[in-house]
Amino acid sequence: KVQALNLWAKIMKNIEEEFISTLSHEIRTPLTSIKGFSQTMLDAWDKIDDDKKKDFLKIILNQSQRLINLVENVLNVAKLNSSTTNLILTKINVDNLVNNAINLVSISHKNFTFKFEKSKNELFSYSDADKVQQIILNILDNAIKYSQNSTTVEIKTFNKNDFNVISIKNFGSYIDKKDYEKIFEKFSRLESYISSSVQGSGLGLYIVKNLIQKMNGKIEINSSKEENFCEFLVYLPNYEVEKITKNIGV
C-alpha cells in the first residue's frame, strides 16, 4: 500500500511538473512577442513608417488576446478540478444558442461562410446556457483555426435518441482515429491535426469535454483523411420534464 501511494505521488508530481513546464512555455511565447515589438517601436519610433507601426500593434494586440485566452483557460481548468464549478441548469433552446454563437464568430471572421442547418423541430436541453455557449464558441474557433484551404464551416443540429446533437464540421484537416481521445487531454497538440503556424494552449478541448460531461452529455469526433474533414459532435441531454422533476424530487 505504501509503495502504491509513493508511486501515485511520483506520478502526480511528474504531471504537475509537466503542467508547469508547458504552461511556462505557452505564456513566455506571447510575452516575448509583446515585449519585442514594443521595444522595437520605442527604440526606433521615428524610423518606422505608419504601416509598419500598425502591423506591430496588430501583433501586440493578437498576442495580448492569446495571453488573455490562455489565462482564462487555466482558470477554467482550475475550476473544473475543484468543487466550485457551479452549473445553472435550465431549459435552453439549442438552435438559438448555436445561432448566437455563429453570429458572434462571424463578426471577426467575415471571410468565413457558416452553413447552419437547423433541426426540423425545436431542440430543448436541460443544460447551462452560458457553458453551452462557451462550448460552441470554442469548437467553432477550433474549426476556423484548423481549416486549411477552406473558408467554410458546416453546422447542423438534430435529435438522436435521448440527446440533442450539435455537429460542427471543418475542412482541410483531419484527426487520426487513434488520437480521438488524446486530443481532449491537457496541452494536447497533434501533429496530424495542426501545423506549427497554429497557436493554441491545448486546453480548450479539455475544458469542452469536461463541461459537457458535467452536464451529462458527451462529445464525439468523426474525421476522414480521404475526405479531409473533421467533425465534432456535441451531445446534450433532451429536456424531459418527467425525468427532471424526478431527479430534483418534485
Short mmCIF file of C-alpha atoms in Angstrom, two decimals:
data_model
loop_
_atom_site.label_atom_id
_atom_site.label_comp_id
_atom_site.label_asym_id
_atom_site.label_seq_id
_atom_site.Cartn_x
_atom_site.Cartn_y
_atom_site.Cartn_z
CA LYS A 1 0.00 0.00 0.00
CA VAL A 2 2.85 2.37 0.87
CA GLN A 3 4.58 1.58 -2.43
CA ALA A 4 1.37 2.28 -4.33
CA LEU A 5 0.95 5.64 -2.56
CA ASN A 6 4.56 6.56 -3.29
CA LEU A 7 4.12 5.63 -6.94
CA TRP A 8 0.92 7.69 -7.14
CA ALA A 9 2.66 10.67 -5.53
CA LYS A 10 5.51 10.37 -8.04
CA ILE A 11 3.09 10.25 -10.97
CA MET A 12 1.21 13.31 -9.70
CA LYS A 13 4.47 15.19 -9.19
CA ASN A 14 5.55 14.42 -12.77
CA ILE A 15 2.17 15.58 -14.08
CA GLU A 16 2.42 18.81 -12.07
CA GLU A 17 5.96 19.48 -13.28
CA GLU A 18 4.92 18.84 -16.90
CA PHE A 19 1.91 21.14 -16.46
CA ILE A 20 4.05 23.99 -15.08
CA SER A 21 6.73 23.48 -17.75
CA THR A 22 4.22 23.53 -20.62
CA LEU A 23 2.31 26.46 -19.15
CA SER A 24 5.53 28.46 -18.71
CA HIS A 25 6.40 27.89 -22.36
CA GLU A 26 2.92 28.87 -23.56
CA ILE A 27 2.97 32.09 -21.52
CA ARG A 28 6.53 33.01 -22.46
CA THR A 29 5.86 32.94 -26.22
CA PRO A 30 3.25 35.76 -26.40
CA LEU A 31 5.05 37.77 -23.71
CA THR A 32 8.28 37.64 -25.74
CA SER A 33 6.44 38.90 -28.83
CA ILE A 34 4.73 41.70 -26.90
CA LYS A 35 7.98 42.83 -25.32
CA GLY A 36 10.00 42.54 -28.54
CA PHE A 37 7.68 44.55 -30.76
CA SER A 38 7.02 47.14 -28.04
CA GLN A 39 10.76 47.63 -27.54
CA THR A 40 11.34 47.93 -31.30
CA MET A 41 8.70 50.66 -31.56
CA LEU A 42 10.14 52.58 -28.61
CA ASP A 43 13.72 52.35 -29.88
CA ALA A 44 13.02 53.25 -33.49
CA TRP A 45 9.70 55.11 -33.48
CA ASP A 46 10.81 57.85 -35.92
CA LYS A 47 12.38 55.33 -38.32
CA ILE A 48 9.29 53.12 -38.65
CA ASP A 49 6.59 54.09 -41.15
CA ASP A 50 2.90 54.14 -40.17
CA ASP A 51 2.07 50.86 -41.95
CA LYS A 52 4.77 49.02 -40.01
CA LYS A 53 3.60 50.57 -36.75
CA LYS A 54 0.08 49.31 -37.45
CA ASP A 55 1.44 45.83 -38.23
CA PHE A 56 3.42 45.79 -34.97
CA LEU A 57 0.41 46.98 -32.96
CA LYS A 58 -1.76 44.26 -34.51
CA ILE A 59 0.79 41.64 -33.46
CA ILE A 60 0.88 43.06 -29.92
CA LEU A 61 -2.94 43.04 -29.80
CA ASN A 62 -3.18 39.46 -31.09
CA GLN A 63 -0.54 38.19 -28.69
CA SER A 64 -2.24 40.02 -25.80
CA GLN A 65 -5.52 38.32 -26.68
CA ARG A 66 -3.72 34.98 -26.87
CA LEU A 67 -2.35 35.56 -23.39
CA ILE A 68 -5.80 36.52 -22.06
CA ASN A 69 -7.30 33.36 -23.59
CA LEU A 70 -4.58 31.23 -22.02
CA VAL A 71 -5.12 32.73 -18.56
CA GLU A 72 -8.90 32.26 -18.88
CA ASN A 73 -8.40 28.63 -19.91
CA VAL A 74 -6.08 27.97 -16.97
CA LEU A 75 -8.65 29.50 -14.59
CA ASN A 76 -11.38 27.35 -16.16
CA VAL A 77 -9.23 24.24 -15.70
CA ALA A 78 -8.71 25.16 -12.04
CA LYS A 79 -12.48 25.48 -11.59
CA LEU A 80 -13.09 22.13 -13.29
CA ASN A 81 -10.67 20.43 -10.92
CA SER A 82 -12.33 21.91 -7.86
CA SER A 83 -15.80 21.76 -6.38
CA THR A 84 -16.54 25.38 -7.34
CA THR A 85 -17.87 24.65 -10.84
CA ASN A 86 -21.47 25.77 -10.41
CA LEU A 87 -23.86 24.87 -13.20
CA ILE A 88 -27.14 26.71 -13.65
CA LEU A 89 -29.29 24.09 -15.35
CA THR A 90 -32.36 25.42 -17.14
CA LYS A 91 -34.42 24.70 -20.23
CA ILE A 92 -32.42 26.03 -23.17
CA ASN A 93 -33.17 26.34 -26.88
CA VAL A 94 -30.19 24.66 -28.55
CA ASP A 95 -30.70 26.19 -32.01
CA ASN A 96 -30.88 29.71 -30.58
CA LEU A 97 -27.58 29.27 -28.73
CA VAL A 98 -25.89 27.88 -31.85
CA ASN A 99 -27.20 30.78 -33.93
CA ASN A 100 -25.97 33.32 -31.34
CA ALA A 101 -22.50 31.74 -31.34
CA ILE A 102 -22.32 31.80 -35.15
CA ASN A 103 -23.27 35.50 -35.16
CA LEU A 104 -20.51 36.25 -32.64
CA VAL A 105 -17.71 34.50 -34.57
CA SER A 106 -18.96 35.89 -37.90
CA ILE A 107 -18.13 39.42 -36.74
CA SER A 108 -14.39 38.69 -36.52
CA HIS A 109 -14.24 36.12 -39.34
CA LYS A 110 -16.01 37.82 -42.23
CA ASN A 111 -14.10 35.73 -44.79
CA PHE A 112 -15.72 32.52 -43.48
CA THR A 113 -19.06 31.05 -44.51
CA PHE A 114 -21.02 29.35 -41.75
CA LYS A 115 -23.65 26.99 -43.16
CA PHE A 116 -26.19 26.29 -40.44
CA GLU A 117 -28.74 23.52 -41.00
CA LYS A 118 -31.24 23.69 -38.15
CA SER A 119 -33.16 20.72 -36.85
CA LYS A 120 -36.66 20.21 -38.23
CA ASN A 121 -38.15 20.64 -34.75
CA GLU A 122 -37.02 22.95 -31.96
CA LEU A 123 -34.48 21.30 -29.69
CA PHE A 124 -34.56 21.91 -25.94
CA SER A 125 -31.98 20.70 -23.44
CA TYR A 126 -31.64 20.81 -19.66
CA SER A 127 -28.21 22.46 -19.54
CA ASP A 128 -26.27 25.57 -18.53
CA ALA A 129 -26.79 28.18 -21.26
CA ASP A 130 -23.51 30.05 -20.63
CA LYS A 131 -21.46 26.84 -20.58
CA VAL A 132 -23.11 25.54 -23.76
CA GLN A 133 -22.37 28.87 -25.47
CA GLN A 134 -18.74 28.59 -24.31
CA ILE A 135 -18.54 25.04 -25.72
CA ILE A 136 -19.95 26.03 -29.12
CA LEU A 137 -17.69 29.10 -29.41
CA ASN A 138 -14.64 27.02 -28.50
CA ILE A 139 -15.35 24.36 -31.13
CA LEU A 140 -16.20 26.98 -33.77
CA ASP A 141 -12.93 28.76 -33.01
CA ASN A 142 -11.14 25.43 -33.35
CA ALA A 143 -12.84 24.76 -36.70
CA ILE A 144 -11.79 28.17 -38.02
CA LYS A 145 -8.18 27.87 -36.86
CA TYR A 146 -7.67 24.41 -38.35
CA SER A 147 -9.47 24.94 -41.67
CA GLN A 148 -6.80 24.72 -44.34
CA ASN A 149 -7.51 25.99 -47.88
CA SER A 150 -11.18 26.26 -46.91
CA THR A 151 -13.34 29.04 -45.52
CA THR A 152 -16.49 27.01 -44.93
CA VAL A 153 -17.72 25.58 -41.64
CA GLU A 154 -20.85 23.42 -41.60
CA ILE A 155 -23.08 23.31 -38.52
CA LYS A 156 -26.08 21.03 -38.00
CA THR A 157 -28.44 20.32 -35.12
CA PHE A 158 -30.61 17.24 -34.80
CA ASN A 159 -32.12 14.85 -32.29
CA LYS A 160 -30.68 11.38 -31.71
CA ASN A 161 -32.17 9.05 -29.12
CA ASP A 162 -32.16 10.95 -25.78
CA PHE A 163 -29.81 13.69 -26.97
CA ASN A 164 -29.77 16.94 -28.91
CA VAL A 165 -26.74 16.88 -31.19
CA ILE A 166 -24.66 19.83 -32.41
CA SER A 167 -22.40 18.97 -35.33
CA ILE A 168 -19.54 21.35 -36.26
CA LYS A 169 -17.51 20.35 -39.31
CA ASN A 170 -14.48 21.98 -40.89
CA PHE A 171 -12.40 21.04 -43.93
CA GLY A 172 -8.71 20.80 -44.74
CA SER A 173 -7.62 18.89 -41.63
CA TYR A 174 -8.29 15.54 -40.03
CA ILE A 175 -7.64 13.63 -36.80
CA ASP A 176 -6.35 10.07 -36.86
CA LYS A 177 -8.74 7.68 -35.12
CA LYS A 178 -6.06 6.62 -32.63
CA ASP A 179 -5.85 10.24 -31.45
CA TYR A 180 -9.58 10.80 -30.85
CA GLU A 181 -9.22 10.54 -27.07
CA LYS A 182 -5.77 12.11 -26.85
CA ILE A 183 -6.93 15.42 -28.33
CA PHE A 184 -9.07 16.04 -25.23
CA GLU A 185 -6.09 15.79 -22.88
CA LYS A 186 -4.44 18.86 -21.34
CA PHE A 187 -1.97 20.61 -23.66
CA SER A 188 -2.61 18.09 -26.44
CA ARG A 189 -1.40 19.28 -29.87
CA LEU A 190 -1.44 16.59 -32.55
CA GLU A 191 0.97 16.83 -35.47
CA SER A 192 -1.53 15.09 -37.77
CA TYR A 193 -4.16 17.72 -36.96
CA ILE A 194 -2.36 21.06 -36.81
CA SER A 195 0.51 22.89 -38.40
CA SER A 196 3.23 24.70 -36.50
CA SER A 197 1.71 28.04 -37.55
CA VAL A 198 -1.43 27.43 -35.46
CA GLN A 199 -1.26 28.86 -31.97
CA GLY A 200 -3.17 27.47 -29.04
CA SER A 201 -2.86 26.44 -25.41
CA GLY A 202 -4.07 22.87 -25.84
CA LEU A 203 -6.60 23.43 -23.05
CA GLY A 204 -9.74 24.35 -25.00
CA LEU A 205 -10.95 20.86 -25.89
CA TYR A 206 -10.04 19.54 -22.43
CA ILE A 207 -12.36 22.18 -20.96
CA VAL A 208 -15.06 21.45 -23.55
CA LYS A 209 -15.17 17.73 -22.80
CA ASN A 210 -15.26 18.25 -19.03
CA LEU A 211 -18.06 20.83 -19.21
CA ILE A 212 -20.14 18.56 -21.46
CA GLN A 213 -19.68 15.61 -19.10
CA LYS A 214 -20.71 17.73 -16.12
CA MET A 215 -23.99 18.39 -17.94
CA ASN A 216 -24.50 14.64 -18.52
CA GLY A 217 -23.60 14.93 -22.18
CA LYS A 218 -20.82 13.57 -24.35
CA ILE A 219 -18.63 14.57 -27.29
CA GLU A 220 -17.51 12.51 -30.29
CA ILE A 221 -15.20 13.02 -33.26
CA ASN A 222 -15.74 11.95 -36.85
CA SER A 223 -12.85 12.57 -39.22
CA SER A 224 -11.59 11.34 -42.59
CA LYS A 225 -8.19 11.69 -44.24
CA GLU A 226 -9.62 10.81 -47.67
CA GLU A 227 -12.39 13.43 -47.49
CA ASN A 228 -10.14 15.76 -45.45
CA PHE A 229 -12.61 16.91 -42.82
CA CYS A 230 -13.02 16.95 -39.06
CA GLU A 231 -16.39 16.91 -37.29
CA PHE A 232 -17.10 17.42 -33.60
CA LEU A 233 -20.43 16.11 -32.32
CA VAL A 234 -21.73 17.54 -29.02
CA TYR A 235 -24.50 15.53 -27.33
CA LEU A 236 -26.68 17.38 -24.81
CA PRO A 237 -29.48 15.62 -22.88
CA ASN A 238 -33.06 16.24 -24.02
CA TYR A 239 -35.28 18.40 -21.87
CA GLU A 240 -37.79 15.98 -20.38
CA VAL A 241 -39.98 17.33 -17.58
CA GLU A 242 -40.70 13.90 -16.12
CA LYS A 243 -37.04 12.98 -15.68
CA ILE A 244 -36.02 16.41 -14.37
CA THR A 245 -38.75 16.62 -11.72
CA LYS A 246 -37.91 13.09 -10.63
CA ASN A 247 -34.21 13.94 -10.24
CA ILE A 248 -34.90 17.04 -8.11
CA GLY A 249 -37.52 15.28 -6.02
CA VAL A 250 -40.62 17.18 -7.21
#
